Short mmCIF file of C-alpha atoms in Angstrom, two decimals:
data_model
loop_
_atom_site.label_atom_id
_atom_site.label_comp_id
_atom_site.label_asym_id
_atom_site.label_seq_id
_atom_site.Cartn_x
_atom_site.Cartn_y
_atom_site.Cartn_z
CA MET U 1 91.58 48.16 -101.90
CA THR U 2 88.28 49.46 -100.55
CA THR U 3 87.87 51.98 -97.79
CA ALA U 4 86.19 49.37 -95.57
CA ALA U 5 89.21 46.96 -96.09
CA ASN U 6 91.52 49.78 -95.22
CA LYS U 7 89.58 50.41 -92.06
CA LYS U 8 89.83 46.77 -91.07
CA ILE U 9 93.64 46.70 -91.59
CA ASN U 10 94.06 49.91 -89.57
CA ALA U 11 91.89 48.57 -86.83
CA ARG U 12 93.91 45.35 -86.59
CA ALA U 13 97.21 47.22 -86.76
CA GLY U 14 95.90 49.47 -83.95
CA LEU U 15 95.03 46.47 -81.82
CA ILE U 16 98.44 44.88 -82.42
CA VAL U 17 100.13 48.13 -81.16
CA LEU U 18 97.86 48.16 -78.15
CA ILE U 19 98.55 44.50 -77.39
CA PHE U 20 102.32 45.05 -77.61
CA VAL U 21 102.06 48.15 -75.37
CA ALA U 22 100.10 46.02 -72.88
CA PHE U 23 102.80 43.45 -72.76
CA ILE U 24 105.48 46.04 -72.16
CA ALA U 25 103.34 47.26 -69.16
CA LEU U 26 102.87 43.58 -68.07
CA GLY U 27 106.65 43.09 -67.87
CA MET U 28 107.47 46.30 -65.99
CA PRO U 29 106.38 45.20 -62.48
CA ASP U 30 108.41 41.97 -62.88
CA GLY U 31 111.48 44.06 -63.55
CA LEU U 32 110.92 46.34 -60.59
CA ILE U 33 110.96 43.94 -57.75
CA GLY U 34 114.53 42.59 -57.92
CA VAL U 35 116.06 46.02 -57.69
CA ALA U 36 113.58 47.41 -55.20
CA TRP U 37 113.69 44.45 -52.79
CA PRO U 38 116.82 45.22 -50.78
CA THR U 39 115.44 48.72 -50.08
CA ILE U 40 111.92 47.44 -49.33
CA ARG U 41 113.11 44.79 -46.86
CA SER U 42 115.35 47.36 -45.19
CA GLY U 43 112.56 49.75 -44.71
CA PHE U 44 110.17 47.10 -43.30
CA LYS U 45 113.06 45.40 -41.34
CA LEU U 46 112.59 42.01 -43.00
CA PRO U 47 114.92 39.04 -43.59
CA VAL U 48 116.05 38.39 -47.25
CA ASP U 49 113.63 35.44 -47.73
CA ALA U 50 110.56 37.45 -46.70
CA MET U 51 109.87 38.08 -50.32
CA GLY U 52 108.45 34.53 -50.53
CA SER U 53 105.23 35.59 -48.79
CA TRP U 54 104.81 38.54 -51.26
CA LEU U 55 105.50 36.23 -54.29
CA PHE U 56 103.11 33.64 -52.89
CA ALA U 57 100.25 36.12 -52.57
CA SER U 58 100.75 37.33 -56.12
CA MET U 59 100.91 33.69 -57.35
CA ILE U 60 97.44 33.01 -55.75
CA GLY U 61 95.86 35.90 -57.61
CA TYR U 62 97.65 35.03 -60.88
CA MET U 63 96.57 31.39 -60.73
CA VAL U 64 92.96 32.20 -59.95
CA ALA U 65 92.72 34.81 -62.77
CA SER U 66 94.43 32.55 -65.29
CA PHE U 67 92.26 29.52 -64.49
CA PHE U 68 88.97 31.37 -64.78
CA ASN U 69 90.07 33.64 -67.60
CA GLY U 70 87.85 31.90 -70.14
CA LYS U 71 84.69 32.23 -68.12
CA VAL U 72 85.35 35.88 -67.45
CA ILE U 73 86.01 36.66 -71.14
CA SER U 74 82.79 34.86 -72.16
CA ARG U 75 80.83 37.20 -69.91
CA ILE U 76 82.45 40.66 -70.39
CA GLY U 77 84.57 40.09 -73.55
CA VAL U 78 88.27 40.37 -74.16
CA GLY U 79 88.36 44.15 -74.13
CA GLY U 80 86.32 44.45 -70.86
CA THR U 81 88.53 41.90 -69.19
CA LEU U 82 91.76 43.60 -70.19
CA ALA U 83 90.40 47.04 -69.14
CA ALA U 84 89.36 45.85 -65.70
CA SER U 85 92.57 43.86 -65.25
CA CYS U 86 94.80 46.84 -66.02
CA ALA U 87 92.81 49.02 -63.72
CA LEU U 88 93.17 46.43 -61.00
CA THR U 89 96.91 46.02 -61.55
CA GLY U 90 97.57 49.80 -61.66
CA ALA U 91 95.57 50.32 -58.40
CA ALA U 92 97.49 47.47 -56.69
CA LEU U 93 100.93 48.79 -57.78
CA ILE U 94 100.12 52.24 -56.41
CA GLY U 95 98.62 50.53 -53.36
CA TYR U 96 102.09 49.05 -52.60
CA THR U 97 103.36 52.56 -52.01
CA LEU U 98 100.57 53.69 -49.63
CA VAL U 99 100.24 50.80 -47.17
CA PRO U 100 102.05 51.26 -43.85
CA ALA U 101 102.60 47.62 -42.92
CA TRP U 102 104.27 44.65 -44.54
CA TRP U 103 101.22 42.29 -44.19
CA MET U 104 99.11 44.95 -46.15
CA LEU U 105 101.66 45.04 -48.89
CA VAL U 106 101.58 41.26 -49.16
CA GLY U 107 97.75 41.33 -49.23
CA THR U 108 97.75 43.82 -52.02
CA GLY U 109 99.96 41.39 -53.97
CA VAL U 110 96.80 39.17 -54.41
CA PHE U 111 95.14 41.97 -56.41
CA ALA U 112 98.28 42.64 -58.47
CA GLY U 113 98.41 38.94 -59.28
CA LEU U 114 94.76 38.87 -60.30
CA GLY U 115 95.27 41.70 -62.71
CA ALA U 116 98.51 40.36 -64.25
CA GLY U 117 97.12 36.83 -64.62
CA ALA U 118 94.05 38.02 -66.52
CA ILE U 119 96.12 40.27 -68.79
CA ASP U 120 98.65 37.55 -69.51
CA ALA U 121 96.13 34.74 -70.16
CA GLY U 122 93.70 37.04 -72.07
CA LEU U 123 96.33 38.38 -74.45
CA ASN U 124 98.07 35.07 -75.11
CA THR U 125 94.69 33.43 -75.93
CA TYR U 126 93.52 36.38 -78.08
CA VAL U 127 96.82 36.52 -80.09
CA ALA U 128 96.94 32.71 -80.50
CA SER U 129 93.37 32.78 -81.84
CA ASN U 130 93.51 35.71 -84.21
CA PHE U 131 97.11 36.22 -85.39
CA LYS U 132 99.99 34.25 -86.97
CA GLU U 133 102.77 32.65 -84.89
CA ASN U 134 105.28 35.43 -85.50
CA ILE U 135 102.97 37.83 -83.71
CA MET U 136 103.06 35.62 -80.67
CA GLN U 137 106.93 35.77 -80.75
CA TRP U 138 106.83 39.49 -80.95
CA LEU U 139 104.23 39.68 -78.27
CA HIS U 140 106.65 38.07 -75.77
CA ALA U 141 109.54 40.14 -77.18
CA PHE U 142 107.61 43.27 -75.93
CA TYR U 143 107.28 41.67 -72.52
CA GLY U 144 111.04 41.67 -72.53
CA VAL U 145 111.01 45.40 -73.26
CA GLY U 146 108.81 45.82 -70.12
CA VAL U 147 111.09 43.81 -67.86
CA THR U 148 114.09 45.62 -69.29
CA LEU U 149 112.58 49.03 -68.44
CA GLY U 150 111.57 47.93 -64.93
CA PRO U 151 115.11 47.73 -63.39
CA ILE U 152 116.01 50.99 -65.17
CA ILE U 153 113.04 52.79 -63.83
CA MET U 154 113.64 51.52 -60.23
CA THR U 155 117.33 52.08 -60.40
CA ASN U 156 116.81 55.74 -61.40
CA ALA U 157 114.03 56.08 -58.72
CA LEU U 158 116.56 54.88 -56.12
CA ASN U 159 119.59 56.71 -57.40
CA LEU U 160 117.97 60.04 -58.12
CA PHE U 161 115.26 60.13 -55.55
CA ASP U 162 116.11 57.47 -52.98
CA ASN U 163 112.46 56.29 -53.23
CA TRP U 164 111.38 52.87 -54.37
CA ARG U 165 107.73 53.90 -54.15
CA LEU U 166 108.19 56.36 -57.09
CA GLY U 167 109.04 53.42 -59.35
CA TYR U 168 105.84 51.56 -58.48
CA GLN U 169 103.73 54.72 -58.75
CA LEU U 170 105.06 55.42 -62.36
CA VAL U 171 104.37 51.89 -63.60
CA GLY U 172 100.98 51.86 -61.76
CA ALA U 173 100.01 54.99 -63.64
CA VAL U 174 100.99 53.52 -66.98
CA GLN U 175 98.72 50.55 -66.10
CA LEU U 176 95.75 52.69 -65.32
CA ALA U 177 96.27 54.69 -68.59
CA LEU U 178 96.37 51.38 -70.56
CA GLY U 179 93.13 50.30 -68.86
CA LEU U 180 91.53 53.43 -70.25
CA ALA U 181 92.89 52.66 -73.70
CA PHE U 182 91.22 49.23 -73.52
CA LEU U 183 88.03 50.65 -72.30
CA PHE U 184 87.82 53.03 -75.24
CA SER U 185 88.54 50.26 -77.72
CA LEU U 186 85.97 47.81 -76.51
CA LYS U 187 84.18 47.50 -79.94
CA LYS U 188 87.41 46.50 -81.68
CA TRP U 189 88.02 43.40 -79.59
CA GLN U 190 86.30 40.82 -81.83
CA ASN U 191 87.40 37.50 -83.13
CA HIS U 192 89.27 37.82 -86.46
CA SER U 193 90.26 34.24 -86.92
CA SER U 194 87.63 33.60 -89.61
CA GLU U 195 89.19 36.32 -91.69
CA ASP U 196 92.71 34.95 -91.50
CA LYS U 197 93.10 31.45 -92.89
CA ASP U 198 96.54 31.14 -91.35
CA ALA U 199 95.37 32.11 -87.81
CA PRO U 200 95.43 29.04 -85.50
CA LYS U 201 92.06 28.11 -84.02
CA ILE U 202 92.96 25.14 -81.79
CA LEU U 203 93.61 27.28 -78.74
CA THR U 204 90.04 28.47 -78.36
CA GLU U 205 88.32 25.07 -78.84
CA TYR U 206 87.48 23.83 -75.32
CA LYS U 207 85.67 20.61 -76.24
CA THR U 208 87.82 17.94 -74.49
CA PRO U 209 86.84 17.35 -70.80
CA MET U 210 89.45 18.53 -68.40
CA ARG U 211 89.34 15.21 -66.52
CA GLU U 212 90.48 13.42 -69.68
CA THR U 213 93.49 15.72 -70.05
CA LEU U 214 94.39 15.32 -66.41
CA LYS U 215 94.51 11.48 -66.89
CA ARG U 216 97.53 11.76 -69.32
CA PRO U 217 101.09 11.70 -67.85
CA ILE U 218 102.37 14.03 -70.67
CA THR U 219 100.10 16.74 -69.23
CA TYR U 220 102.10 16.80 -65.96
CA VAL U 221 105.47 16.80 -67.83
CA SER U 222 104.26 19.77 -69.85
CA VAL U 223 103.13 21.60 -66.75
CA LEU U 224 106.57 20.90 -65.10
CA LEU U 225 108.30 22.31 -68.14
CA PHE U 226 106.61 25.66 -67.47
CA PHE U 227 107.03 25.34 -63.77
CA VAL U 228 110.75 24.96 -64.04
CA TYR U 229 111.28 27.48 -66.92
CA VAL U 230 109.29 30.29 -65.37
CA GLY U 231 110.79 29.59 -62.06
CA ALA U 232 114.28 29.93 -63.55
CA GLU U 233 113.49 32.99 -65.44
CA MET U 234 111.88 34.84 -62.62
CA SER U 235 114.39 33.69 -59.99
CA LEU U 236 117.44 35.07 -61.83
CA GLY U 237 115.64 38.33 -62.57
CA THR U 238 114.53 38.60 -59.01
CA TRP U 239 117.69 37.60 -57.15
CA VAL U 240 120.73 38.48 -59.46
CA TYR U 241 120.77 41.99 -58.07
CA THR U 242 121.02 40.64 -54.52
CA LEU U 243 123.72 38.23 -55.62
CA LEU U 244 125.75 41.00 -57.17
CA THR U 245 125.38 43.54 -54.39
CA GLU U 246 125.29 41.54 -51.17
CA GLY U 247 127.21 38.42 -52.36
CA ARG U 248 129.84 39.91 -54.64
CA HIS U 249 129.86 43.52 -53.32
CA ILE U 250 129.34 45.32 -56.58
CA SER U 251 128.07 48.87 -56.06
CA VAL U 252 124.35 49.42 -56.04
CA ALA U 253 124.37 51.83 -58.98
CA ILE U 254 126.39 49.51 -61.18
CA ALA U 255 124.58 46.36 -60.09
CA GLY U 256 121.13 47.84 -61.11
CA TYR U 257 122.32 48.33 -64.66
CA LEU U 258 124.16 45.06 -64.76
CA ALA U 259 121.01 43.18 -63.62
CA GLY U 260 119.30 45.02 -66.45
CA SER U 261 121.61 43.33 -68.93
CA TYR U 262 119.76 40.16 -68.27
CA TYR U 263 116.55 41.74 -69.50
CA ILE U 264 118.19 43.64 -72.29
CA THR U 265 119.58 40.48 -73.87
CA PHE U 266 116.38 38.76 -73.11
CA THR U 267 114.59 41.30 -75.16
CA ILE U 268 117.04 41.08 -77.94
CA GLY U 269 116.63 37.25 -77.93
CA ARG U 270 112.87 37.59 -78.18
CA MET U 271 113.15 39.95 -81.15
CA THR U 272 115.73 37.76 -82.89
CA ALA U 273 113.37 34.80 -82.32
CA GLY U 274 110.59 36.71 -83.93
CA LEU U 275 112.64 37.23 -87.07
CA LEU U 276 114.50 33.90 -87.25
CA ALA U 277 112.46 31.20 -85.53
CA SER U 278 110.81 30.00 -88.76
CA LYS U 279 114.19 29.14 -90.21
CA PHE U 280 114.88 26.49 -87.53
CA LYS U 281 113.14 23.36 -86.41
CA LEU U 282 111.50 24.06 -83.06
CA LYS U 283 113.29 21.09 -81.33
CA THR U 284 116.70 22.31 -82.58
CA LEU U 285 115.99 25.85 -81.39
CA LEU U 286 114.79 24.85 -77.94
CA THR U 287 117.59 22.38 -77.33
CA ALA U 288 120.21 24.98 -78.40
CA CYS U 289 118.71 27.60 -76.17
CA MET U 290 118.61 25.22 -73.10
CA ILE U 291 122.25 24.30 -73.53
CA ALA U 292 123.26 27.91 -73.88
CA ALA U 293 121.25 28.99 -70.76
CA PHE U 294 123.02 26.12 -68.87
CA THR U 295 126.36 27.34 -69.99
CA GLY U 296 125.64 30.91 -68.93
CA ALA U 297 124.48 29.64 -65.51
CA VAL U 298 127.80 27.74 -65.07
CA MET U 299 129.78 30.99 -65.94
CA LEU U 300 127.78 32.80 -63.27
CA MET U 301 128.29 30.05 -60.69
CA VAL U 302 132.10 29.61 -61.11
CA ASN U 303 132.56 33.40 -60.59
CA ILE U 304 136.00 33.59 -62.32
CA SER U 305 135.59 37.31 -62.45
CA ASN U 306 132.76 39.97 -62.35
CA THR U 307 133.07 40.32 -66.11
CA VAL U 308 132.60 36.55 -66.76
CA SER U 309 129.65 36.52 -64.37
CA ILE U 310 127.92 39.44 -66.16
CA ILE U 311 128.56 37.75 -69.56
CA GLY U 312 126.98 34.62 -68.07
CA VAL U 313 123.89 36.59 -67.01
CA ALA U 314 123.59 38.20 -70.47
CA ILE U 315 123.94 34.77 -72.23
CA ILE U 316 121.14 33.34 -70.03
CA GLY U 317 118.92 36.28 -70.93
CA PHE U 318 119.51 35.88 -74.65
CA ALA U 319 119.21 32.11 -74.66
CA ILE U 320 116.01 31.71 -72.69
CA ALA U 321 114.10 34.29 -74.65
CA PRO U 322 112.57 31.89 -77.26
CA ILE U 323 111.85 29.13 -74.79
CA PHE U 324 108.52 30.27 -73.32
CA PRO U 325 106.74 31.09 -76.62
CA GLY U 326 108.34 28.05 -78.26
CA LEU U 327 107.01 25.70 -75.54
CA GLN U 328 103.62 27.44 -75.77
CA SER U 329 103.47 26.83 -79.57
CA ASP U 330 104.68 23.30 -79.23
CA THR U 331 101.90 22.42 -76.74
CA PRO U 332 99.39 20.87 -79.16
CA ASP U 333 102.09 18.65 -80.71
CA ARG U 334 103.45 17.73 -77.21
CA VAL U 335 100.07 16.68 -75.66
CA SER U 336 98.00 16.18 -78.85
CA ALA U 337 95.68 18.71 -80.44
CA GLU U 338 92.58 17.72 -78.62
CA HIS U 339 94.18 18.34 -75.21
CA GLY U 340 96.13 21.48 -76.27
CA ALA U 341 93.64 24.12 -75.08
CA ASN U 342 93.17 22.43 -71.68
CA THR U 343 96.89 22.03 -71.10
CA ILE U 344 97.65 25.53 -72.00
CA GLY U 345 95.22 26.77 -69.39
CA ILE U 346 96.89 24.50 -66.72
CA GLN U 347 100.42 25.55 -67.90
CA MET U 348 99.56 29.22 -67.46
CA SER U 349 97.94 28.81 -63.96
CA LEU U 350 99.79 25.98 -62.26
CA GLY U 351 103.04 25.93 -64.31
CA ALA U 352 103.79 29.58 -64.96
CA GLY U 353 102.03 31.00 -61.91
CA LEU U 354 103.17 28.56 -59.35
CA GLY U 355 106.61 27.99 -60.72
CA GLY U 356 107.51 31.64 -60.71
CA SER U 357 106.52 32.14 -57.12
CA VAL U 358 107.42 28.86 -55.52
CA ILE U 359 110.94 28.49 -57.07
CA SER U 360 111.70 32.24 -56.53
CA ALA U 361 110.69 31.85 -52.82
CA LEU U 362 112.80 28.78 -52.43
CA VAL U 363 115.76 30.48 -54.06
CA GLY U 364 115.25 33.20 -51.45
CA LEU U 365 115.44 30.68 -48.56
CA PHE U 366 118.75 29.29 -49.88
CA ALA U 367 120.02 32.76 -50.54
CA ALA U 368 119.51 33.67 -46.91
CA MET U 369 122.05 30.95 -46.09
CA ASN U 370 124.52 31.86 -48.75
CA ARG U 371 124.06 34.35 -51.60
CA GLU U 372 126.17 32.15 -53.91
CA ASN U 373 123.36 29.56 -53.80
CA ILE U 374 121.46 31.61 -56.22
CA ALA U 375 123.89 30.80 -59.03
CA ILE U 376 124.13 27.12 -58.00
CA ILE U 377 120.33 26.75 -58.17
CA MET U 378 120.32 28.34 -61.72
CA VAL U 379 122.64 25.60 -62.93
CA ILE U 380 120.43 22.88 -61.47
CA LEU U 381 117.22 24.45 -62.83
CA TYR U 382 118.51 24.61 -66.40
CA ALA U 383 119.82 21.12 -66.31
CA LEU U 384 116.40 20.00 -65.10
CA LEU U 385 114.62 21.93 -67.77
CA PHE U 386 116.79 20.23 -70.47
CA GLY U 387 116.02 16.84 -69.00
CA LEU U 388 112.23 17.47 -68.84
CA TYR U 389 112.13 18.71 -72.41
CA TRP U 390 113.84 15.53 -73.75
CA LEU U 391 111.48 13.48 -71.60
CA SER U 392 108.52 15.19 -73.31
CA LEU U 393 110.08 14.42 -76.73
CA TRP U 394 110.39 10.74 -75.75
CA MET U 395 106.88 10.52 -74.39
CA ARG U 396 105.23 11.93 -77.52
CA LYS U 397 106.77 9.32 -79.84
CA PRO U 398 104.24 6.56 -79.19
CA ALA U 399 101.44 9.01 -80.15
CA GLU U 400 102.98 9.58 -83.54
CA LYS U 401 102.30 6.15 -84.91
CA PRO U 402 98.49 6.07 -84.33
CA GLU U 403 98.20 9.46 -85.95
CA SER U 404 100.04 8.37 -89.09
CA GLU U 405 97.96 5.21 -89.24
CA THR U 406 94.82 7.29 -89.56
CA GLU U 407 96.14 9.39 -92.45
CA PRO U 408 95.04 7.02 -95.33
CA GLU U 409 91.58 6.70 -93.76
CA THR U 410 91.37 10.58 -93.58
CA ALA U 411 92.57 10.91 -97.17
CA ALA U 412 89.95 8.47 -98.33
#
């Protein structure tokens, strides 16, 4: 192997490591908020459902950044976009700890959302375009590492220093350091798909008019899948700590680590999927995961004992892990290849961005009435997700026949 070839391999390996670290950093803020919220709302003297305005502000930023991600990358490149986004996210996280009023903290959430949306969409697109599918699974596994670290960081900030701001300052500093790493590696962020015959190229082909994609009913079902899934994932991560401490009176110190079990098993599930996903049909894998998540939600809802509830939370974390990357990989088959790129963009902005914020905010409203509503809504969401997925399987069947009919013509 030549020296030049070795340099290319090392450069790609270095980028993969940087991408994985970036997704760890992307997950950290999502893991902070659930543990920090009771202390934050107490300090600002807010009702439990006030988090909705904060989530909504972040969602607006996330949606805007995701929707315009392609245009931004075309102008300043992938590396430039990621460097600027990490700097913006880091500044916003530290900004949370400096503002004196609640409305200022909410406003800062817009900038945190802009940074997170650009990082998320940019890295997903880059990995889908330049690397094999197993790298995508591992990418999302490292997001799980980030959201696992988040509650641990915040729990220690509260237990050891009685200061939620310290947790956000630490994670903000990590984001700023990562922005510098992207800045110093600008020249390495080039498209490698032409060098890798197995790398998928469909996700970067934006030839189909968006209006054509928006005319298809399956597009909206696909977006709803992401709306419900991300809403369920974020809602449990955000509100389980409140359920355990304020609803079931588990001590703050223990509840923080128990809430972390959700993210720990989530991360283990993502890593397991990265190793084993190729051995199962995607439909079988997703169906089994949705049924297991529903079962875990029922265990949490019935509340036979704290032990059963915690096991239920852990099962949900493990079961949902492969769903997001699985649904993402399945998009071209679900909506047809020519509409895949457009639909993925809508899924990231309207589905993932809107779902996570809107559903989490709604859960907060119901939690204000009764903390046990958190568990009940989880059962409903996973039942709905299962129904939407099987609706999408039924809707794609008519499209299979025309494709098969064109095969002899293509072969000829």
